[in-house]
Amino acid sequence: MRPGVRRGWSRSSPRPLRGATRNRRFKDPSFRRSLALFRVFLHEQDDPEACYSLLARDAVDQVEAYGGDLAGRTVVDVGGGSGYFTSEFRRRGAHAYLFEPDVTELGGKPPDSSVIADGYLLPLSDGVADVTFSSNVLEHVADPQTFLSELARVTRPGGLIYVSFTNWLSPWGGHEWAPWHYFGAERARARYRRRTGKPAKHTLGENLFAVHIGATLRQVRARDDVTVVSARSRYWPFLAETVVKAPGIRELATWNLLLILRRCPP
């Protein structure tokens, strides 16, 4: 879930999880964790602080589960929007830096040392990051392979690369106009405008692209600069890796693919 990118699922009901989930660590995967994430996601529009703070804690927990203690390590957050992920990495003791291409996504109080930079061409030397992190950006870039190459370039050999994205055939694949994207992007966008009275933020082929799990897995596994540590559903409550192994079904059921990659020696 990328801050400032997700879709309009606002609700007028109370916000029951704002304090309840602030310091809780959930078992991953589990129904309890998935339910907590889904409940705050329903309030993404009216309570983004609760939504993205919980999502950031959960994502950084995942990074630590695969890569160990983050204290003193260098983390590059690519496309992290207003900086919830960067701030959480820093709370864990990491030297974390945010690189965001869209100044409007930074919000009013981005983390110190945030950099306006394109993910295709990061202003970093080779191998500077222990962890390179990208949450829900891949579906917003026209050339995913070039984007992944840049993430790999700035990661040291043996370092970790965390990449998640919402695939097109996920129920959330159309972002703010989901799930009507199943009936065609233009029809879904038109419906969104009729319902809300404003144009949709995303346009297929411009700032949102139809990325598929099967094709992405084949492309990543064919690369010689990274190895796949895990390919799993980011939010699925059980059998998170198993669902990704089922061709066809995974395009709908995975919801959001999480790739944990290890940088190979040059």
PDB file of C-alpha atoms in Angstrom:
ATOM      1  CA  MET A   1       0.000   0.000   0.000  1.00  0.00           C
ATOM      2  CA  ARG A   2       1.666   3.149  -1.098  1.00  0.00           C
ATOM      3  CA  PRO A   3       0.746   6.323   0.872  1.00  0.00           C
ATOM      4  CA  GLY A   4      -1.257   8.659  -1.307  1.00  0.00           C
ATOM      5  CA  VAL A   5      -1.934   6.011  -3.941  1.00  0.00           C
ATOM      6  CA  ARG A   6      -4.555   3.725  -2.497  1.00  0.00           C
ATOM      7  CA  ARG A   7      -8.199   3.898  -3.344  1.00  0.00           C
ATOM      8  CA  GLY A   8     -11.241   5.484  -1.821  1.00  0.00           C
ATOM      9  CA  TRP A   9     -12.757   3.044   0.653  1.00  0.00           C
ATOM     10  CA  SER A  10     -13.716   5.593   3.303  1.00  0.00           C
ATOM     11  CA  ARG A  11     -16.289   4.769   5.970  1.00  0.00           C
ATOM     12  CA  SER A  12     -18.248   6.960   8.360  1.00  0.00           C
ATOM     13  CA  SER A  13     -18.188   4.433  11.224  1.00  0.00           C
ATOM     14  CA  PRO A  14     -15.931   4.883  14.290  1.00  0.00           C
ATOM     15  CA  ARG A  15     -12.228   4.132  14.075  1.00  0.00           C
ATOM     16  CA  PRO A  16     -11.889   1.231  16.455  1.00  0.00           C
ATOM     17  CA  LEU A  17      -8.289   0.314  15.710  1.00  0.00           C
ATOM     18  CA  ARG A  18      -6.505   3.634  16.000  1.00  0.00           C
ATOM     19  CA  GLY A  19      -5.101   2.923  19.435  1.00  0.00           C
ATOM     20  CA  ALA A  20      -5.738  -0.797  19.651  1.00  0.00           C
ATOM     21  CA  THR A  21      -3.190  -1.789  17.013  1.00  0.00           C
ATOM     22  CA  ARG A  22      -0.601   0.913  17.585  1.00  0.00           C
ATOM     23  CA  ASN A  23       1.973  -1.205  19.414  1.00  0.00           C
ATOM     24  CA  ARG A  24       0.735  -4.713  18.690  1.00  0.00           C
ATOM     25  CA  ARG A  25       2.819  -7.191  16.716  1.00  0.00           C
ATOM     26  CA  PHE A  26       0.793  -9.788  14.861  1.00  0.00           C
ATOM     27  CA  LYS A  27       1.822 -13.281  13.843  1.00  0.00           C
ATOM     28  CA  ASP A  28       2.375 -13.428  10.091  1.00  0.00           C
ATOM     29  CA  PRO A  29       0.478 -15.015   8.453  1.00  0.00           C
ATOM     30  CA  SER A  30      -2.635 -15.149  10.613  1.00  0.00           C
ATOM     31  CA  PHE A  31      -6.316 -14.294  10.363  1.00  0.00           C
ATOM     32  CA  ARG A  32      -5.917 -11.797  13.185  1.00  0.00           C
ATOM     33  CA  ARG A  33      -3.195  -9.894  11.342  1.00  0.00           C
ATOM     34  CA  SER A  34      -5.048  -9.898   8.017  1.00  0.00           C
ATOM     35  CA  LEU A  35      -8.246  -8.707   9.673  1.00  0.00           C
ATOM     36  CA  ALA A  36      -6.435  -5.884  11.485  1.00  0.00           C
ATOM     37  CA  LEU A  37      -4.807  -4.696   8.260  1.00  0.00           C
ATOM     38  CA  PHE A  38      -8.079  -4.899   6.344  1.00  0.00           C
ATOM     39  CA  ARG A  39     -10.008  -2.997   9.011  1.00  0.00           C
ATOM     40  CA  VAL A  40      -7.580  -0.074   9.060  1.00  0.00           C
ATOM     41  CA  PHE A  41      -7.466  -0.144   5.267  1.00  0.00           C
ATOM     42  CA  LEU A  42     -11.212   0.535   5.213  1.00  0.00           C
ATOM     43  CA  HIS A  43     -10.394   3.835   6.954  1.00  0.00           C
ATOM     44  CA  GLU A  44      -7.456   4.741   4.704  1.00  0.00           C
ATOM     45  CA  GLN A  45      -9.191   7.911   3.510  1.00  0.00           C
ATOM     46  CA  ASP A  46     -10.487   9.227   6.836  1.00  0.00           C
ATOM     47  CA  ASP A  47      -7.659   7.990   9.068  1.00  0.00           C
ATOM     48  CA  PRO A  48      -4.494   7.564   6.992  1.00  0.00           C
ATOM     49  CA  GLU A  49      -2.271   7.880  10.063  1.00  0.00           C
ATOM     50  CA  ALA A  50      -3.685   4.695  11.616  1.00  0.00           C
ATOM     51  CA  CYS A  51      -3.722   2.857   8.301  1.00  0.00           C
ATOM     52  CA  TYR A  52      -0.195   3.563   7.152  1.00  0.00           C
ATOM     53  CA  SER A  53       1.377   3.430  10.591  1.00  0.00           C
ATOM     54  CA  LEU A  54       0.106  -0.118  11.080  1.00  0.00           C
ATOM     55  CA  LEU A  55       1.068  -1.092   7.530  1.00  0.00           C
ATOM     56  CA  ALA A  56       4.576   0.307   8.040  1.00  0.00           C
ATOM     57  CA  ARG A  57       5.077  -1.614  11.285  1.00  0.00           C
ATOM     58  CA  ASP A  58       3.858  -4.771   9.619  1.00  0.00           C
ATOM     59  CA  ALA A  59       6.120  -4.345   6.580  1.00  0.00           C
ATOM     60  CA  VAL A  60       9.202  -3.614   8.683  1.00  0.00           C
ATOM     61  CA  ASP A  61       8.392  -6.662  10.816  1.00  0.00           C
ATOM     62  CA  GLN A  62       8.494  -8.665   7.573  1.00  0.00           C
ATOM     63  CA  VAL A  63      11.851  -7.186   6.607  1.00  0.00           C
ATOM     64  CA  GLU A  64      13.272  -8.094  10.022  1.00  0.00           C
ATOM     65  CA  ALA A  65      11.854 -11.622   9.749  1.00  0.00           C
ATOM     66  CA  TYR A  66      13.878 -12.207   6.574  1.00  0.00           C
ATOM     67  CA  GLY A  67      16.871  -9.953   7.174  1.00  0.00           C
ATOM     68  CA  GLY A  68      17.366  -9.709  10.919  1.00  0.00           C
ATOM     69  CA  ASP A  69      17.947  -6.726  13.197  1.00  0.00           C
ATOM     70  CA  LEU A  70      17.914  -3.387  11.343  1.00  0.00           C
ATOM     71  CA  ALA A  71      19.898  -1.341  13.859  1.00  0.00           C
ATOM     72  CA  GLY A  72      22.741   0.460  12.130  1.00  0.00           C
ATOM     73  CA  ARG A  73      21.848  -0.807   8.674  1.00  0.00           C
ATOM     74  CA  THR A  74      21.248   1.363   5.599  1.00  0.00           C
ATOM     75  CA  VAL A  75      17.751   1.206   4.128  1.00  0.00           C
ATOM     76  CA  VAL A  76      16.651   2.816   0.859  1.00  0.00           C
ATOM     77  CA  ASP A  77      12.875   3.357   0.617  1.00  0.00           C
ATOM     78  CA  VAL A  78      11.938   3.863  -3.044  1.00  0.00           C
ATOM     79  CA  GLY A  79       8.551   5.448  -3.730  1.00  0.00           C
ATOM     80  CA  GLY A  80       7.564   5.568  -0.069  1.00  0.00           C
ATOM     81  CA  GLY A  81       5.214   8.549  -0.421  1.00  0.00           C
ATOM     82  CA  SER A  82       4.888  10.597   2.745  1.00  0.00           C
ATOM     83  CA  GLY A  83       7.442   8.537   4.635  1.00  0.00           C
ATOM     84  CA  TYR A  84       5.611   6.177   6.993  1.00  0.00           C
ATOM     85  CA  PHE A  85       7.913   3.290   6.067  1.00  0.00           C
ATOM     86  CA  THR A  86      11.076   5.386   6.295  1.00  0.00           C
ATOM     87  CA  SER A  87      10.055   6.652   9.731  1.00  0.00           C
ATOM     88  CA  GLU A  88       9.372   3.124  10.973  1.00  0.00           C
ATOM     89  CA  PHE A  89      12.747   1.892   9.733  1.00  0.00           C
ATOM     90  CA  ARG A  90      14.380   4.747  11.635  1.00  0.00           C
ATOM     91  CA  ARG A  91      12.466   3.805  14.786  1.00  0.00           C
ATOM     92  CA  ARG A  92      14.100   0.379  14.516  1.00  0.00           C
ATOM     93  CA  GLY A  93      17.550   1.980  14.445  1.00  0.00           C
ATOM     94  CA  ALA A  94      18.177   1.883  10.693  1.00  0.00           C
ATOM     95  CA  HIS A  95      19.730   4.664   8.631  1.00  0.00           C
ATOM     96  CA  ALA A  96      16.750   5.012   6.293  1.00  0.00           C
ATOM     97  CA  TYR A  97      16.381   7.354   3.338  1.00  0.00           C
ATOM     98  CA  LEU A  98      13.290   8.130   1.283  1.00  0.00           C
ATOM     99  CA  PHE A  99      13.428   8.542  -2.506  1.00  0.00           C
ATOM    100  CA  GLU A 100      10.112   9.716  -3.976  1.00  0.00           C
ATOM    101  CA  PRO A 101       9.567  10.901  -7.582  1.00  0.00           C
ATOM    102  CA  ASP A 102       6.379  12.891  -6.925  1.00  0.00           C
ATOM    103  CA  VAL A 103       6.718  15.909  -4.633  1.00  0.00           C
ATOM    104  CA  THR A 104       2.938  15.951  -4.071  1.00  0.00           C
ATOM    105  CA  GLU A 105       3.157  12.498  -2.475  1.00  0.00           C
ATOM    106  CA  LEU A 106       5.559  13.679   0.224  1.00  0.00           C
ATOM    107  CA  GLY A 107       2.833  15.481   2.139  1.00  0.00           C
ATOM    108  CA  GLY A 108       3.380  18.305   4.587  1.00  0.00           C
ATOM    109  CA  LYS A 109       6.023  16.707   6.824  1.00  0.00           C
ATOM    110  CA  PRO A 110       8.226  14.252   4.932  1.00  0.00           C
ATOM    111  CA  PRO A 111      11.129  12.642   6.816  1.00  0.00           C
ATOM    112  CA  ASP A 112      14.367  14.612   6.994  1.00  0.00           C
ATOM    113  CA  SER A 113      16.737  14.011   4.079  1.00  0.00           C
ATOM    114  CA  SER A 114      13.953  12.917   1.713  1.00  0.00           C
ATOM    115  CA  VAL A 115      15.056  13.074  -1.918  1.00  0.00           C
ATOM    116  CA  ILE A 116      13.002  13.755  -5.042  1.00  0.00           C
ATOM    117  CA  ALA A 117      14.292  11.064  -7.384  1.00  0.00           C
ATOM    118  CA  ASP A 118      13.106   8.734 -10.115  1.00  0.00           C
ATOM    119  CA  GLY A 119      13.199   5.048  -9.232  1.00  0.00           C
ATOM    120  CA  TYR A 120      14.653   4.331 -12.668  1.00  0.00           C
ATOM    121  CA  LEU A 121      17.742   6.410 -11.862  1.00  0.00           C
ATOM    122  CA  LEU A 122      18.503   6.698  -8.163  1.00  0.00           C
ATOM    123  CA  PRO A 123      21.247   9.176  -7.195  1.00  0.00           C
ATOM    124  CA  LEU A 124      23.161   6.484  -5.314  1.00  0.00           C
ATOM    125  CA  SER A 125      26.353   4.537  -5.812  1.00  0.00           C
ATOM    126  CA  ASP A 126      26.311   0.817  -6.437  1.00  0.00           C
ATOM    127  CA  GLY A 127      25.781  -1.426  -3.429  1.00  0.00           C
ATOM    128  CA  VAL A 128      25.152   1.246  -0.796  1.00  0.00           C
ATOM    129  CA  ALA A 129      22.018  -0.296   0.775  1.00  0.00           C
ATOM    130  CA  ASP A 130      21.704  -3.231   3.123  1.00  0.00           C
ATOM    131  CA  VAL A 131      17.965  -3.227   2.411  1.00  0.00           C
ATOM    132  CA  THR A 132      16.154  -1.736  -0.563  1.00  0.00           C
ATOM    133  CA  PHE A 133      12.429  -1.390   0.032  1.00  0.00           C
ATOM    134  CA  SER A 134       9.571  -0.709  -2.382  1.00  0.00           C
ATOM    135  CA  SER A 135       5.947  -0.985  -1.283  1.00  0.00           C
ATOM    136  CA  ASN A 136       3.273  -0.971  -3.990  1.00  0.00           C
ATOM    137  CA  VAL A 137       5.237   0.924  -6.596  1.00  0.00           C
ATOM    138  CA  LEU A 138       5.814  -1.705  -9.285  1.00  0.00           C
ATOM    139  CA  GLU A 139       2.275  -1.407 -10.696  1.00  0.00           C
ATOM    140  CA  HIS A 140       2.887   2.321 -11.205  1.00  0.00           C
ATOM    141  CA  VAL A 141       5.984   2.039 -13.403  1.00  0.00           C
ATOM    142  CA  ALA A 142       5.926   1.433 -17.140  1.00  0.00           C
ATOM    143  CA  ASP A 143       9.127  -0.652 -17.150  1.00  0.00           C
ATOM    144  CA  PRO A 144       9.210  -2.948 -14.095  1.00  0.00           C
ATOM    145  CA  GLN A 145      12.392  -4.728 -15.173  1.00  0.00           C
ATOM    146  CA  THR A 146      14.403  -1.513 -15.371  1.00  0.00           C
ATOM    147  CA  PHE A 147      12.985  -0.476 -11.997  1.00  0.00           C
ATOM    148  CA  LEU A 148      14.014  -3.806 -10.438  1.00  0.00           C
ATOM    149  CA  SER A 149      17.465  -3.507 -11.983  1.00  0.00           C
ATOM    150  CA  GLU A 150      17.934  -0.169 -10.248  1.00  0.00           C
ATOM    151  CA  LEU A 151      16.829  -1.608  -6.900  1.00  0.00           C
ATOM    152  CA  ALA A 152      19.344  -4.411  -7.358  1.00  0.00           C
ATOM    153  CA  ARG A 153      22.114  -2.027  -8.387  1.00  0.00           C
ATOM    154  CA  VAL A 154      21.980   0.023  -5.197  1.00  0.00           C
ATOM    155  CA  THR A 155      21.788  -3.065  -2.943  1.00  0.00           C
ATOM    156  CA  ARG A 156      25.020  -4.574  -1.657  1.00  0.00           C
ATOM    157  CA  PRO A 157      25.813  -8.221  -2.509  1.00  0.00           C
ATOM    158  CA  GLY A 158      23.946 -10.336   0.016  1.00  0.00           C
ATOM    159  CA  GLY A 159      21.584  -7.484   0.807  1.00  0.00           C
ATOM    160  CA  LEU A 160      17.797  -7.763   0.880  1.00  0.00           C
ATOM    161  CA  ILE A 161      15.306  -6.353  -1.613  1.00  0.00           C
ATOM    162  CA  TYR A 162      11.650  -6.062  -0.555  1.00  0.00           C
ATOM    163  CA  VAL A 163       9.196  -5.495  -3.414  1.00  0.00           C
ATOM    164  CA  SER A 164       5.423  -5.701  -3.170  1.00  0.00           C
ATOM    165  CA  PHE A 165       2.783  -4.787  -5.714  1.00  0.00           C
ATOM    166  CA  THR A 166      -0.939  -5.058  -6.334  1.00  0.00           C
ATOM    167  CA  ASN A 167      -1.408  -7.229  -9.399  1.00  0.00           C
ATOM    168  CA  TRP A 168      -3.988  -6.244 -12.002  1.00  0.00           C
ATOM    169  CA  LEU A 169      -6.362  -9.184 -11.470  1.00  0.00           C
ATOM    170  CA  SER A 170      -6.423  -8.683  -7.710  1.00  0.00           C
ATOM    171  CA  PRO A 171      -9.762  -7.405  -6.350  1.00  0.00           C
ATOM    172  CA  TRP A 172      -7.825  -4.188  -5.654  1.00  0.00           C
ATOM    173  CA  GLY A 173      -6.052  -4.076  -9.023  1.00  0.00           C
ATOM    174  CA  GLY A 174      -7.947  -1.033 -10.254  1.00  0.00           C
ATOM    175  CA  HIS A 175      -7.052   0.926  -7.116  1.00  0.00           C
ATOM    176  CA  GLU A 176      -9.675   3.601  -6.455  1.00  0.00           C
ATOM    177  CA  TRP A 177     -11.955   2.236  -9.184  1.00  0.00           C
ATOM    178  CA  ALA A 178     -11.669  -1.409  -8.100  1.00  0.00           C
ATOM    179  CA  PRO A 179     -13.322  -3.905  -8.380  1.00  0.00           C
ATOM    180  CA  TRP A 180     -14.982  -2.478 -11.479  1.00  0.00           C
ATOM    181  CA  HIS A 181     -11.720  -2.793 -13.411  1.00  0.00           C
ATOM    182  CA  TYR A 182     -12.818  -6.358 -14.161  1.00  0.00           C
ATOM    183  CA  PHE A 183     -15.359  -4.841 -16.565  1.00  0.00           C
ATOM    184  CA  GLY A 184     -12.791  -2.633 -18.300  1.00  0.00           C
ATOM    185  CA  ALA A 185     -10.619   0.265 -17.181  1.00  0.00           C
ATOM    186  CA  GLU A 186     -12.480   3.037 -18.992  1.00  0.00           C
ATOM    187  CA  ARG A 187     -15.860   1.814 -17.796  1.00  0.00           C
ATOM    188  CA  ALA A 188     -14.519   1.634 -14.240  1.00  0.00           C
ATOM    189  CA  ARG A 189     -13.056   5.143 -14.446  1.00  0.00           C
ATOM    190  CA  ALA A 190     -16.336   6.526 -15.797  1.00  0.00           C
ATOM    191  CA  ARG A 191     -18.262   4.875 -12.987  1.00  0.00           C
ATOM    192  CA  TYR A 192     -15.868   6.351 -10.427  1.00  0.00           C
ATOM    193  CA  ARG A 193     -16.428   9.843 -11.819  1.00  0.00           C
ATOM    194  CA  ARG A 194     -20.211   9.440 -11.764  1.00  0.00           C
ATOM    195  CA  ARG A 195     -20.115   8.157  -8.184  1.00  0.00           C
ATOM    196  CA  THR A 196     -17.673  10.693  -6.718  1.00  0.00           C
ATOM    197  CA  GLY A 197     -18.036  13.697  -9.009  1.00  0.00           C
ATOM    198  CA  LYS A 198     -14.271  13.854  -9.593  1.00  0.00           C
ATOM    199  CA  PRO A 199     -11.863  12.201 -12.037  1.00  0.00           C
ATOM    200  CA  ALA A 200     -10.004   9.086 -10.985  1.00  0.00           C
ATOM    201  CA  LYS A 201      -6.401   9.559  -9.963  1.00  0.00           C
ATOM    202  CA  HIS A 202      -5.156   6.624 -11.992  1.00  0.00           C
ATOM    203  CA  THR A 203      -5.277   5.997 -15.719  1.00  0.00           C
ATOM    204  CA  LEU A 204      -4.359   2.599 -17.097  1.00  0.00           C
ATOM    205  CA  GLY A 205      -1.255   2.858 -19.237  1.00  0.00           C
ATOM    206  CA  GLU A 206      -0.215   6.209 -17.764  1.00  0.00           C
ATOM    207  CA  ASN A 207       0.285   5.878 -14.004  1.00  0.00           C
ATOM    208  CA  LEU A 208      -1.177   2.405 -13.443  1.00  0.00           C
ATOM    209  CA  PHE A 209      -0.159  -0.722 -15.345  1.00  0.00           C
ATOM    210  CA  ALA A 210      -1.540  -4.233 -15.632  1.00  0.00           C
ATOM    211  CA  VAL A 211       1.156  -6.250 -13.854  1.00  0.00           C
ATOM    212  CA  HIS A 212       0.598 -10.000 -13.514  1.00  0.00           C
ATOM    213  CA  ILE A 213       2.068 -12.421 -10.993  1.00  0.00           C
ATOM    214  CA  GLY A 214       3.001 -15.257 -13.342  1.00  0.00           C
ATOM    215  CA  ALA A 215       4.856 -13.027 -15.793  1.00  0.00           C
ATOM    216  CA  THR A 216       6.612 -11.145 -12.985  1.00  0.00           C
ATOM    217  CA  LEU A 217       7.792 -14.354 -11.301  1.00  0.00           C
ATOM    218  CA  ARG A 218       9.194 -15.690 -14.578  1.00  0.00           C
ATOM    219  CA  GLN A 219      11.030 -12.448 -15.237  1.00  0.00           C
ATOM    220  CA  VAL A 220      12.483 -12.207 -11.735  1.00  0.00           C
ATOM    221  CA  ARG A 221      13.600 -15.856 -11.654  1.00  0.00           C
ATOM    222  CA  ALA A 222      15.360 -15.379 -14.984  1.00  0.00           C
ATOM    223  CA  ARG A 223      17.519 -12.553 -13.621  1.00  0.00           C
ATOM    224  CA  ASP A 224      21.138 -13.186 -12.677  1.00  0.00           C
ATOM    225  CA  ASP A 225      21.503 -10.268 -10.243  1.00  0.00           C
ATOM    226  CA  VAL A 226      19.007 -11.505  -7.631  1.00  0.00           C
ATOM    227  CA  THR A 227      17.764 -14.758  -6.140  1.00  0.00           C
ATOM    228  CA  VAL A 228      14.221 -15.238  -4.862  1.00  0.00           C
ATOM    229  CA  VAL A 229      14.127 -15.845  -1.111  1.00  0.00           C
ATOM    230  CA  SER A 230      10.338 -15.832  -0.968  1.00  0.00           C
ATOM    231  CA  ALA A 231       7.398 -15.138  -3.262  1.00  0.00           C
ATOM    232  CA  ARG A 232       4.235 -14.859  -1.180  1.00  0.00           C
ATOM    233  CA  SER A 233       1.003 -13.030  -0.627  1.00  0.00           C
ATOM    234  CA  ARG A 234       1.681  -9.960   1.464  1.00  0.00           C
ATOM    235  CA  TYR A 235      -1.668 -10.010   3.296  1.00  0.00           C
ATOM    236  CA  TRP A 236      -3.041 -13.561   2.914  1.00  0.00           C
ATOM    237  CA  PRO A 237      -3.941 -15.105   6.323  1.00  0.00           C
ATOM    238  CA  PHE A 238      -2.650 -18.633   5.668  1.00  0.00           C
ATOM    239  CA  LEU A 239      -0.508 -20.596   3.191  1.00  0.00           C
ATOM    240  CA  ALA A 240       0.920 -17.287   1.968  1.00  0.00           C
ATOM    241  CA  GLU A 241       3.549 -18.932  -0.257  1.00  0.00           C
ATOM    242  CA  THR A 242       1.328 -21.803  -1.405  1.00  0.00           C
ATOM    243  CA  VAL A 243      -1.306 -19.586  -3.013  1.00  0.00           C
ATOM    244  CA  VAL A 244       1.371 -18.000  -5.205  1.00  0.00           C
ATOM    245  CA  LYS A 245       2.316 -21.429  -6.591  1.00  0.00           C
ATOM    246  CA  ALA A 246      -1.127 -22.038  -8.131  1.00  0.00           C
ATOM    247  CA  PRO A 247      -1.194 -20.685 -11.713  1.00  0.00           C
ATOM    248  CA  GLY A 248      -4.366 -18.849 -12.617  1.00  0.00           C
ATOM    249  CA  ILE A 249      -5.784 -18.876  -9.101  1.00  0.00           C
ATOM    250  CA  ARG A 250      -2.887 -16.779  -7.817  1.00  0.00           C
ATOM    251  CA  GLU A 251      -3.767 -13.895 -10.115  1.00  0.00           C
ATOM    252  CA  LEU A 252      -7.000 -13.398  -8.180  1.00  0.00           C
ATOM    253  CA  ALA A 253      -6.292 -14.880  -4.757  1.00  0.00           C
ATOM    254  CA  THR A 254      -2.844 -13.469  -3.959  1.00  0.00           C
ATOM    255  CA  TRP A 255      -4.212  -9.893  -3.708  1.00  0.00           C
ATOM    256  CA  ASN A 256      -0.737  -8.425  -3.356  1.00  0.00           C
ATOM    257  CA  LEU A 257       2.522 -10.152  -4.240  1.00  0.00           C
ATOM    258  CA  LEU A 258       5.508  -9.780  -1.942  1.00  0.00           C
ATOM    259  CA  LEU A 259       8.923 -10.650  -3.321  1.00  0.00           C
ATOM    260  CA  ILE A 260      11.856 -11.008  -0.959  1.00  0.00           C
ATOM    261  CA  LEU A 261      14.998 -11.002  -3.069  1.00  0.00           C
ATOM    262  CA  ARG A 262      18.686 -11.423  -2.238  1.00  0.00           C
ATOM    263  CA  ARG A 263      21.274  -9.467  -4.211  1.00  0.00           C
ATOM    264  CA  CYS A 264      23.777 -11.750  -5.934  1.00  0.00           C
ATOM    265  CA  PRO A 265      27.498 -10.940  -6.130  1.00  0.00           C
ATOM    266  CA  PRO A 266      28.377  -9.087  -9.350  1.00  0.00           C
TER     267      PRO A 266
END
